[in-house]
CSV table of C-alpha atoms in Angstrom, one decimal:
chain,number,residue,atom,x,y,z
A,2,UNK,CA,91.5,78.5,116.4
A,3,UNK,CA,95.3,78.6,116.6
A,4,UNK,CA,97.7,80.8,115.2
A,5,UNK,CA,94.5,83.3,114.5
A,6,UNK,CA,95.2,87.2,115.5
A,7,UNK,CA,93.0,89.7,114.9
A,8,UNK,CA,94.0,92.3,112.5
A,9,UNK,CA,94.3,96.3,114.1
A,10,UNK,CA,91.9,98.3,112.3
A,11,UNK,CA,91.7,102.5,112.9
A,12,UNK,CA,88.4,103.0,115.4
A,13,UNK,CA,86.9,106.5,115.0
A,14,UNK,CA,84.2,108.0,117.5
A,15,UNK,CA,80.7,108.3,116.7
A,16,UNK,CA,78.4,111.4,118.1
A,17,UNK,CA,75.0,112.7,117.4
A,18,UNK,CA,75.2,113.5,114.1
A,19,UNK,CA,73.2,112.4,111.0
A,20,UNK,CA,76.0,113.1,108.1
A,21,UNK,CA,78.4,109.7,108.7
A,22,UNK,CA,82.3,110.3,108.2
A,23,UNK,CA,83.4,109.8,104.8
A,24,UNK,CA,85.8,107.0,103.4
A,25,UNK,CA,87.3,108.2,100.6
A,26,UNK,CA,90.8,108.7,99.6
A,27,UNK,CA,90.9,112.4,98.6
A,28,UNK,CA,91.5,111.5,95.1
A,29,UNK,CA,88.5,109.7,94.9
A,30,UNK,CA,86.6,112.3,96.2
A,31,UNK,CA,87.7,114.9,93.9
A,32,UNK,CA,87.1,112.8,91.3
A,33,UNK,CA,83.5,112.1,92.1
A,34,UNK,CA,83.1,116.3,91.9
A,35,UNK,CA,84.8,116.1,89.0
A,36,UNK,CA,81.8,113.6,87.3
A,37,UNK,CA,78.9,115.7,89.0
A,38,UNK,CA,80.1,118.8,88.7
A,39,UNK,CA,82.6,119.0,85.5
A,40,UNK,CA,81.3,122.2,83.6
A,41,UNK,CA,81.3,124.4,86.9
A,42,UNK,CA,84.3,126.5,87.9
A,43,UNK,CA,86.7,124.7,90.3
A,44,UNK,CA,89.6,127.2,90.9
A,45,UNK,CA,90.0,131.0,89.9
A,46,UNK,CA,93.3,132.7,90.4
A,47,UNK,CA,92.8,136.1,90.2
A,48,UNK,CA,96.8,137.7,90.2
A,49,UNK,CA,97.6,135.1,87.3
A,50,UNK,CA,94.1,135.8,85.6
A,51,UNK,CA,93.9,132.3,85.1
A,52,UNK,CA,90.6,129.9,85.8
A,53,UNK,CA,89.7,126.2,85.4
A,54,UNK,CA,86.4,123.9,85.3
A,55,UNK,CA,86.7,121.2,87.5
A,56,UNK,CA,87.3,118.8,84.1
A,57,UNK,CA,89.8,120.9,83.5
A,58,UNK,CA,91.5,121.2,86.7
A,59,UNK,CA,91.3,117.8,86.9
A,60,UNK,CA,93.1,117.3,83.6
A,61,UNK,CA,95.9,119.3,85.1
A,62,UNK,CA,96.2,117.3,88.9
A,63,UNK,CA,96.1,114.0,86.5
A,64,UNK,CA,98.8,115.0,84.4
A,65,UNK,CA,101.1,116.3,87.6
A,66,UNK,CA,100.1,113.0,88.8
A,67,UNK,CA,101.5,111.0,86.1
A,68,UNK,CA,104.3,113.4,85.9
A,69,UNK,CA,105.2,112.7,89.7
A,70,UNK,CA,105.3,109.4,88.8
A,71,UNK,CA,107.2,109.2,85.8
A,72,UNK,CA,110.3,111.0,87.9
A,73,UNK,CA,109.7,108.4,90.4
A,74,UNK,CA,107.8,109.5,93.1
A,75,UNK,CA,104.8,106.7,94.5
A,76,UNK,CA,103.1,106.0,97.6
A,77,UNK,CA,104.7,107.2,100.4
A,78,UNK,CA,107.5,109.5,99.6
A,79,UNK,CA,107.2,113.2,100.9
A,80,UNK,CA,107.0,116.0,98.5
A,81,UNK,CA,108.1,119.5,99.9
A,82,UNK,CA,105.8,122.6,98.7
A,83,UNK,CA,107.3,126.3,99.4
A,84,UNK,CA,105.6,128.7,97.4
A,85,UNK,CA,102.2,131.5,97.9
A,86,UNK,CA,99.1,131.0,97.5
A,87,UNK,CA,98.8,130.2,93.7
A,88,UNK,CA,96.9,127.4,91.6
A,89,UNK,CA,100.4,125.8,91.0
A,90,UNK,CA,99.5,125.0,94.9
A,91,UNK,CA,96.1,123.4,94.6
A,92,UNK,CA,98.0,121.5,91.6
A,93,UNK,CA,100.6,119.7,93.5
A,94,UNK,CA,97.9,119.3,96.8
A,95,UNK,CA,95.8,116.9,94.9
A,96,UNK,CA,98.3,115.5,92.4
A,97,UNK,CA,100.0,114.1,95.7
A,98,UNK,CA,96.5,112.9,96.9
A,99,UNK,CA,96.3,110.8,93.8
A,100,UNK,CA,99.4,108.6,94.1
A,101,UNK,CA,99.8,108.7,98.1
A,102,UNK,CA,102.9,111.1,98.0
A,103,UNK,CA,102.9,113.1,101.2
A,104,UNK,CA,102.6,116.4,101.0
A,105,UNK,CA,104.8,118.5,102.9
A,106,UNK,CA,103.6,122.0,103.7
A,107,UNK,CA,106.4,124.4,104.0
A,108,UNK,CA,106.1,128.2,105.2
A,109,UNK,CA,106.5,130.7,103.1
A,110,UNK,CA,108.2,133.4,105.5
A,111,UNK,CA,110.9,130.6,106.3
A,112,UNK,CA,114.6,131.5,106.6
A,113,UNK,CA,117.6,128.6,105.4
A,114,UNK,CA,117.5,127.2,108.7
A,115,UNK,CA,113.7,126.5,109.2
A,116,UNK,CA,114.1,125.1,105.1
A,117,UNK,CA,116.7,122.7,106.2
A,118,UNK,CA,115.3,121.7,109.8
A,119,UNK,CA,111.8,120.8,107.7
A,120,UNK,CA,113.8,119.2,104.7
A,121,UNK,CA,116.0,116.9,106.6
A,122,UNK,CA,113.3,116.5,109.3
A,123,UNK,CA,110.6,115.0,106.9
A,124,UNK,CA,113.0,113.1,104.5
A,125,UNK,CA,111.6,115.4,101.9
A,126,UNK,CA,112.9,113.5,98.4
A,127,UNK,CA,111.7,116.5,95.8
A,128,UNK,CA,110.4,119.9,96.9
A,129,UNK,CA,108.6,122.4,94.7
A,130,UNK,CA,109.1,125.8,95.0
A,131,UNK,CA,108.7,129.4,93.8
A,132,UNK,CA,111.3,130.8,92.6
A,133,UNK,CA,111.2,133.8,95.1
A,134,UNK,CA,108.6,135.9,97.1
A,135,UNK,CA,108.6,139.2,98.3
A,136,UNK,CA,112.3,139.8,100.0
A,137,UNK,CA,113.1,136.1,99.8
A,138,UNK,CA,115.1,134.4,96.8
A,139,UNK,CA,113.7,130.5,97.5
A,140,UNK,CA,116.1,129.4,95.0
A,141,UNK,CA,119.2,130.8,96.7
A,142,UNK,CA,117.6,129.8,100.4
A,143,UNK,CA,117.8,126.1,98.7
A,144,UNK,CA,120.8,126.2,96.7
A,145,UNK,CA,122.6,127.0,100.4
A,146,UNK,CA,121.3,124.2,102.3
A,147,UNK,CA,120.6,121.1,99.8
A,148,UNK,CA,123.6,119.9,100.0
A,149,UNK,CA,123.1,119.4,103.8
A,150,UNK,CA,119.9,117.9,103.0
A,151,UNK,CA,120.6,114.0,101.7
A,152,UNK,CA,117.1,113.2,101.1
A,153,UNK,CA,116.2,115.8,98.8
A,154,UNK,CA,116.9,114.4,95.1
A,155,UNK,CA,114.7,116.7,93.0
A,156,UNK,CA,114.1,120.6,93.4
A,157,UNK,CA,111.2,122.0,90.9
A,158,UNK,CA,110.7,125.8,90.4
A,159,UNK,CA,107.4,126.7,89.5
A,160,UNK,CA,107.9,128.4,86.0
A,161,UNK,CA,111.0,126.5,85.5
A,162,UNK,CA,111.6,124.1,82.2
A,163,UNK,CA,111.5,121.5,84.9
A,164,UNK,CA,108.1,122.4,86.1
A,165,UNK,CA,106.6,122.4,82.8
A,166,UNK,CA,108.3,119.0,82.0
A,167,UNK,CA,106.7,117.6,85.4
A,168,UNK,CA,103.0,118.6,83.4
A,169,UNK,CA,103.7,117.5,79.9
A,170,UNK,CA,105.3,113.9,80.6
A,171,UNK,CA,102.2,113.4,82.4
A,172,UNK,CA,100.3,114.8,79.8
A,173,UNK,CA,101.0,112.6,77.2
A,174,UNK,CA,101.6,109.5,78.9
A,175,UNK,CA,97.8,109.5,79.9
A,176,UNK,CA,96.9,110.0,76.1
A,177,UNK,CA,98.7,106.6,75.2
A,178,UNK,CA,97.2,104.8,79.1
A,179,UNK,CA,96.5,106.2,82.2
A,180,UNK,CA,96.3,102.6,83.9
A,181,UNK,CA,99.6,103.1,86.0
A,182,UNK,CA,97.9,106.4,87.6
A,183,UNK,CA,95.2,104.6,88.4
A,184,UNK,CA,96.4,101.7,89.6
A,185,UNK,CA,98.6,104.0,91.8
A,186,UNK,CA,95.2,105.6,93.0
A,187,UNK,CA,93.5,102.0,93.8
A,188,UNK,CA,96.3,101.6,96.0
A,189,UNK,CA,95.4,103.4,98.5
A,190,UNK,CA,93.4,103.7,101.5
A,191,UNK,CA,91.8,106.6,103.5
A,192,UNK,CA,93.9,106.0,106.8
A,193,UNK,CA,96.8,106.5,104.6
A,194,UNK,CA,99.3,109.4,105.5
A,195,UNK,CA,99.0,112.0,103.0
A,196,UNK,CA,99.9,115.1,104.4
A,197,UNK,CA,102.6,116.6,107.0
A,198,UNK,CA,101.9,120.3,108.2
A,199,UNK,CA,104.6,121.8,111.0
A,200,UNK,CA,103.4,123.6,114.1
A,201,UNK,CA,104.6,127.4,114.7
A,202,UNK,CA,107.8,126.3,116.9
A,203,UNK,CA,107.0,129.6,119.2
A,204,UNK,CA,109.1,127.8,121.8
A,205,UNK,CA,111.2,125.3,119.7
A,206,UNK,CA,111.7,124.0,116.2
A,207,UNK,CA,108.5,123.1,114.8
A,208,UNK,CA,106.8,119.5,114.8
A,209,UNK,CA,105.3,118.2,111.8
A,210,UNK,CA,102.2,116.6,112.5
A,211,UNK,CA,100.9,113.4,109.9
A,212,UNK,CA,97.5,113.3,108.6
A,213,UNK,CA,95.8,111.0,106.7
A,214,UNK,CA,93.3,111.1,104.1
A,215,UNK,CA,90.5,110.8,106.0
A,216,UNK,CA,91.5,113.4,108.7
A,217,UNK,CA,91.6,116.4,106.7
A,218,UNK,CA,88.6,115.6,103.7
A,219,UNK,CA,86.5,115.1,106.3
A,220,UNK,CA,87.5,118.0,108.5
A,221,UNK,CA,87.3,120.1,104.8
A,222,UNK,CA,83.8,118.1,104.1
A,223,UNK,CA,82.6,118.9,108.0
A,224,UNK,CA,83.5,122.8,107.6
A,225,UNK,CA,81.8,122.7,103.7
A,226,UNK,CA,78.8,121.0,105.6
A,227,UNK,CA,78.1,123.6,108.4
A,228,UNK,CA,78.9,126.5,105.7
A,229,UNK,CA,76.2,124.3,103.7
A,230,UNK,CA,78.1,125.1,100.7
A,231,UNK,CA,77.1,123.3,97.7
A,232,UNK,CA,78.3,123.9,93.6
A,233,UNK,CA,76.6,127.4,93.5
A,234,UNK,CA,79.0,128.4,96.4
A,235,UNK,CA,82.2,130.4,95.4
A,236,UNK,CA,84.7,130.8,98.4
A,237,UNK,CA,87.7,133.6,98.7
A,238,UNK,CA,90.4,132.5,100.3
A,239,UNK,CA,93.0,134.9,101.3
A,240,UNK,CA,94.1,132.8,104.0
A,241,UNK,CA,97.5,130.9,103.9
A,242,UNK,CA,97.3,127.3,101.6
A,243,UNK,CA,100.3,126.0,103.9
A,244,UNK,CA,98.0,126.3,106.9
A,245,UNK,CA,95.1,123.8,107.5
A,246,UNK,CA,93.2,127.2,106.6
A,247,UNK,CA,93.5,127.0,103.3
A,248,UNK,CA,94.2,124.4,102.1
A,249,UNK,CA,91.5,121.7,103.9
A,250,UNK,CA,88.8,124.3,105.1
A,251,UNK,CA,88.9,125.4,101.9
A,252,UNK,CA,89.9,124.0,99.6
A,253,UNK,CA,88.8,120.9,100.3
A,254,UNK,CA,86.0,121.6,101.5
A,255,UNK,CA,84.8,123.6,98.5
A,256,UNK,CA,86.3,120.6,96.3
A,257,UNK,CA,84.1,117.9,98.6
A,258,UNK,CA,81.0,120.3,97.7
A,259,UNK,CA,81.7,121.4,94.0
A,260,UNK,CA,82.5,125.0,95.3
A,261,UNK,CA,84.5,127.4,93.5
A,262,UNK,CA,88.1,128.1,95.6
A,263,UNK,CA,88.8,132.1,94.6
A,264,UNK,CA,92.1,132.7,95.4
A,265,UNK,CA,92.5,136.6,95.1
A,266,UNK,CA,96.2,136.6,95.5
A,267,UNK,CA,99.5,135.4,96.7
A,268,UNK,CA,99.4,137.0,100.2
A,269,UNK,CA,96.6,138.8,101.8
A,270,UNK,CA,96.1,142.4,100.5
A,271,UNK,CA,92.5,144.3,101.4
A,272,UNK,CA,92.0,145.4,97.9
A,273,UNK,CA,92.7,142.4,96.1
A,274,UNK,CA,90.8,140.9,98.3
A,275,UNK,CA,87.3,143.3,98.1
A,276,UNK,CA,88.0,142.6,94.3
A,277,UNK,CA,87.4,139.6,94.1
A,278,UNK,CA,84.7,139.3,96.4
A,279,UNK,CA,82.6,141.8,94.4
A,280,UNK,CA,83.9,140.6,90.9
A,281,UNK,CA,84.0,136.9,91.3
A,282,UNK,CA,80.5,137.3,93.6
A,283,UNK,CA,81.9,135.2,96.8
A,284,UNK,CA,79.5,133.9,98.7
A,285,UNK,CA,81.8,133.1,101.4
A,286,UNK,CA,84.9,134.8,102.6
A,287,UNK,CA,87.3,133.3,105.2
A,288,UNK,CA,90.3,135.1,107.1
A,289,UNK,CA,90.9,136.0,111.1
A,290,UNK,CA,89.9,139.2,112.8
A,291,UNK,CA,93.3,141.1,112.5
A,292,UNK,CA,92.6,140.5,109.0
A,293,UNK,CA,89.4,142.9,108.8
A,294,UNK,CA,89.7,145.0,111.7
């Protein structure tokens, strides 16, 4: 047959295992927790003394969503986040999921310079932020370098009238149709890019490395499944969110398995962290061994 090529289609490696890769976009995923495991606590953030069901989390990653997309920001386009651990994070890391933005995972103990190198470097078009942590003033940090940085066309404070407005145009957009949002979520495919994380640069500037829906739910799924987590499980994680860590072994995989994610607070502190442990009754507790040693 002339003029016939055969389309390239991603190839992954098979091994002796019995639980096949899965194909979902992460969206779809969390969605499908959301249906079986609604009522159940999804996310617990213990310095804000906030907590949410996964139907109600999933009523604020929706409205993000929308909100994202209302100030023009689809499939494809890279948002920056630059803040602590907080449920604001787990907020904007599935809201991108759901229309295909890429999230770009910034370091909290960044200087200007690292900012800008990752902000120019990724074409970053908005970034969310914290206002400040610890010693450093985010908001001054990006106020110096944004206007060498000619991609970046929205900044968003967490806490700011700006961040609020992000929520509540989403939020009532989906009361009147949320048929944009979900045609946005149709639209996309597992293999998609969906998430940029930057190496430590201990002998250079650091390399962002793209991954795609189905790298890191199923590395998050994988880790859930050898933890055999399941809905009853809740997990404390005082480990980093802008590190593979924390944000896909767990929190995705506790969202692939219905698990609780216990984020005890911003940064890693011993006590906050034995709180929560004892108080929320973990069942699973991740950090490294400088961490308990």
């Amino acid at each position: 047959m002339t003029g016939f090529t055969t389309p390239e289609l991603p190839s992954y490696t098979s091994g002796a295992w019995n639980t096949p890769l899965l194909g979902d976009t992460i969206g779809d995923n969390f969605d499908r927790t959301v249906a079986r495991h609604g009522e159940r606590d999804a996310l617990v953030d213990r310095a804000a003394g906030r907590r949410w069901t996964y139907t109600e989390l999933a009523a604020e990653v929706d409205a993000l969503a929308f909100g994202l997309l209302r100030a023009g920001i689809g499939k494809g386009d890279r948002v920056g986040i630059w803040a602590p651990n907080c449920a604001e994070w787990v907020f904007v890391q599935y809201a991108t999921a759901k229309i295909g933005a890429i999230l770009v995972n910034i370091n909290p103990a960044y200087r200007s310079h690292e900012l800008q190198y990752v902000l120019t470097q990724a074409g970053i078009r908005m970034l969310v932020a914290a206002p400040s942590f610890k010693t450093s003033d985010y908001a001054a940090m990006i106020g110096e370098v944004r206007g060498n940085c000619p991609d970046l066309e929205q900044v968003v404070l967490l806490g700011s009238p700006e961040w609020d407005e992000l929520g509540e145009s989403g939020r009532a957009a989906l009361a009147d149709d949320r048929t944009r949002l979900d045609a946005a979520q149709r639209d996309l495919s597992a293999d998609d890019p969906i998430n940029i994380q930057y190496t430590s640069g201990t002998t250079g500037f650091p390399k962002g490395a793209t991954l795609s829906h189905h790298n890191i739910l199923n590395n998050g799924f994988f880790v859930g499944e050898l933890c055999h987590y399941t809905e009853q499980d809740k997990v404390c994680i005082p480990v980093p969110f802008y590190h593979c860590f924390g944000m896909v072994m767990g929190n995705l995989a506790c969202t692939s398995h219905g698990a609780t994610m216990v984020i005890p607070g911003p940064a890693f502190d011993p006590t906050q962290t034995l709180a929560a442990v004892a108080e929320e009754r973990c069942t699973s507790l991740y950090g490294v061994p400088t961490m308990f040693i």
